[in-house]
Tab-separated table of C-alpha atoms in Angstrom:
chain	number	residue	atom	x	y	z
C	1	MET	CA	-1.198	64.443	-34.697
C	2	ALA	CA	-1.835	68.116	-35.615
C	3	ALA	CA	-4.992	67.158	-37.571
C	4	THR	CA	-6.310	65.331	-34.587
C	5	ALA	CA	-5.529	68.270	-32.332
C	6	ALA	CA	-7.418	70.533	-34.717
C	7	VAL	CA	-10.474	68.385	-34.637
C	8	VAL	CA	-10.292	68.231	-30.854
C	9	THR	CA	-9.925	71.962	-30.597
C	10	VAL	CA	-12.892	72.553	-32.900
C	11	GLY	CA	-14.923	70.076	-30.664
C	12	ALA	CA	-13.765	71.940	-27.624
C	13	GLY	CA	-14.826	75.275	-29.082
C	14	LEU	CA	-18.220	74.025	-30.100
C	15	GLY	CA	-18.684	72.402	-26.639
C	16	LEU	CA	-17.736	75.746	-25.021
C	17	ARG	CA	-20.013	77.616	-27.211
C	18	ALA	CA	-22.937	75.311	-26.366
C	19	ALA	CA	-22.313	75.039	-22.637
C	20	GLY	CA	-20.484	78.165	-21.688
C	21	THR	CA	-21.935	81.543	-20.970
C	22	GLY	CA	-20.584	85.095	-20.693
C	23	SER	CA	-16.929	85.830	-20.494
C	24	THR	CA	-15.983	82.145	-20.058
C	25	ALA	CA	-17.461	81.221	-23.422
C	26	LYS	CA	-16.280	84.451	-25.071
C	27	TYR	CA	-12.660	84.624	-23.969
C	28	GLY	CA	-12.316	80.823	-23.961
C	29	GLY	CA	-13.375	80.697	-27.514
C	30	ASP	CA	-10.789	83.442	-28.306
C	31	ALA	CA	-8.047	81.344	-26.802
C	32	LEU	CA	-9.203	78.207	-28.599
C	33	TYR	CA	-9.375	80.115	-31.813
C	34	THR	CA	-5.571	80.641	-31.538
C	35	VAL	CA	-4.977	77.094	-30.479
C	36	LEU	CA	-6.830	76.019	-33.544
C	37	LEU	CA	-4.640	78.316	-35.750
C	38	LEU	CA	-1.520	76.969	-33.994
C	39	THR	CA	-2.518	73.277	-34.843
C	40	LEU	CA	-3.110	74.394	-38.543
C	41	VAL	CA	0.310	76.099	-38.589
C	42	VAL	CA	1.921	72.776	-37.291
C	43	LEU	CA	-0.106	70.844	-39.938
C	44	VAL	CA	1.272	73.028	-42.676
C	45	ALA	CA	4.817	73.549	-41.383
C	46	PRO	CA	5.586	70.702	-38.874
C	47	ARG	CA	9.245	71.638	-38.490
C	48	LEU	CA	8.520	74.959	-36.805
C	49	THR	CA	9.510	75.174	-33.279
C	50	PRO	CA	6.637	75.383	-30.786
C	51	LEU	CA	7.415	79.099	-30.115
C	52	ARG	CA	7.434	79.970	-33.787
C	53	ALA	CA	4.217	78.175	-34.379
C	54	ALA	CA	2.559	79.912	-31.528
C	55	GLY	CA	3.936	83.325	-32.689
C	56	THR	CA	2.532	82.667	-36.233
C	57	ALA	CA	-0.821	81.765	-34.659
C	58	VAL	CA	-0.898	84.905	-32.490
C	59	ALA	CA	0.066	87.029	-35.572
C	60	ALA	CA	-2.798	85.512	-37.647
C	61	SER	CA	-5.168	86.020	-34.675
C	62	TRP	CA	-4.237	89.619	-34.253
C	63	ALA	CA	-4.323	90.289	-38.015
C	64	VAL	CA	-8.016	89.067	-38.035
C	65	GLU	CA	-8.880	91.047	-35.015
C	66	PHE	CA	-7.340	94.162	-36.422
C	67	LEU	CA	-9.131	93.492	-39.730
C	68	GLN	CA	-12.325	93.917	-37.610
C	69	LEU	CA	-11.512	97.713	-37.440
C	70	THR	CA	-12.779	97.799	-41.157
C	71	SER	CA	-16.185	96.972	-42.302
C	72	VAL	CA	-15.028	93.944	-44.310
C	73	PRO	CA	-15.632	91.246	-41.672
C	74	ALA	CA	-18.920	92.648	-40.477
C	75	GLU	CA	-20.235	92.819	-44.027
C	76	LEU	CA	-19.029	89.257	-44.851
C	77	SER	CA	-20.479	88.000	-41.427
C	78	ARG	CA	-23.944	89.252	-42.448
C	79	HIS	CA	-23.882	86.973	-45.435
C	80	SER	CA	-21.999	83.862	-44.086
C	81	THR	CA	-21.977	81.897	-40.855
C	82	VAL	CA	-18.582	80.601	-41.712
C	83	ALA	CA	-17.231	84.204	-42.278
C	84	ARG	CA	-18.722	85.069	-38.953
C	85	LEU	CA	-17.058	82.164	-37.069
C	86	VAL	CA	-13.662	82.696	-38.936
C	87	LEU	CA	-13.438	86.515	-39.118
C	88	GLY	CA	-15.792	87.749	-36.456
C	89	SER	CA	-17.367	91.092	-36.811
C	90	THR	CA	-16.321	93.817	-34.377
C	91	PHE	CA	-12.913	94.579	-32.812
C	92	ASN	CA	-12.487	93.931	-29.114
C	93	ALA	CA	-9.188	94.889	-27.499
C	94	PRO	CA	-9.381	92.248	-24.671
C	95	ASP	CA	-9.371	89.519	-27.372
C	96	LEU	CA	-5.756	90.344	-28.151
C	97	PHE	CA	-4.778	89.116	-24.647
C	98	TRP	CA	-6.767	85.945	-24.863
C	99	TYR	CA	-5.151	85.075	-28.298
C	100	VAL	CA	-1.719	85.140	-26.496
C	101	VAL	CA	-3.198	82.866	-23.639
C	102	GLY	CA	-4.299	80.441	-26.374
C	103	ALA	CA	-0.927	80.588	-28.013
C	104	ALA	CA	0.856	79.935	-24.722
C	105	ALA	CA	-1.339	77.007	-23.874
C	106	GLY	CA	-1.022	75.706	-27.419
C	107	CYS	CA	2.779	76.023	-27.312
C	108	LEU	CA	3.036	74.201	-24.097
C	109	LEU	CA	0.716	71.371	-25.345
C	110	HIS	CA	2.748	71.183	-28.623
C	111	THR	CA	5.873	70.970	-26.626
C	112	ALA	CA	4.509	68.226	-24.325
C	113	LEU	CA	2.954	66.143	-27.032
C	114	ALA	CA	5.509	66.518	-29.927
C	115	PRO	CA	7.755	63.582	-30.649
C	116	SER	CA	11.173	63.866	-29.242
C	117	ALA	CA	13.825	65.116	-31.648
C	118	ALA	CA	16.028	62.177	-30.848
C	119	GLY	CA	13.313	59.789	-31.732
C	120	GLN	CA	12.722	61.482	-35.120
C	121	GLY	CA	16.481	61.741	-35.961
C	122	ASP	CA	16.153	65.544	-36.395
C	123	ARG	CA	18.834	67.280	-34.435
C	124	ARG	CA	17.530	70.807	-35.317
C	125	ALA	CA	14.190	70.244	-33.594
C	126	VAL	CA	14.436	70.845	-29.848
C	127	PHE	CA	11.187	70.241	-27.971
C	128	SER	CA	11.474	71.029	-24.305
C	129	ARG	CA	9.538	73.049	-21.711
C	130	ALA	CA	12.033	75.868	-22.530
C	131	ALA	CA	10.881	75.768	-26.232
C	132	CYS	CA	7.974	78.097	-25.403
C	133	ARG	CA	10.241	80.704	-23.590
C	134	VAL	CA	11.137	83.921	-25.288
C	135	ARG	CA	14.912	84.367	-24.946
């Protein structure tokens, strides 16, 4: 399911990029970037709770954003479209907020779509609406 979610997220991002304009496209893309990272985290580590998966995705998104304070992403972006899409090129502080928005949305979707723990026989996994709350 995580692989399908990743493909759907990439499709949504490309659609937003093609049809959206201004802040909607920019910040919607930021949120979808973190949703994509969350789906990749779930693909690699499916036993993580939704909150931990979302936290990992935010941490990775922020790491990439703060890396943009160096010249490395901008230089790589000049030579590669893939690098530009993955790493960006310039730091933008509001992006940090939109990454959290994407992680929260992804956490809620992960919680809503994840198989129930009882159905999987895994008593450690708890998927409920409360799974995305910080305690």
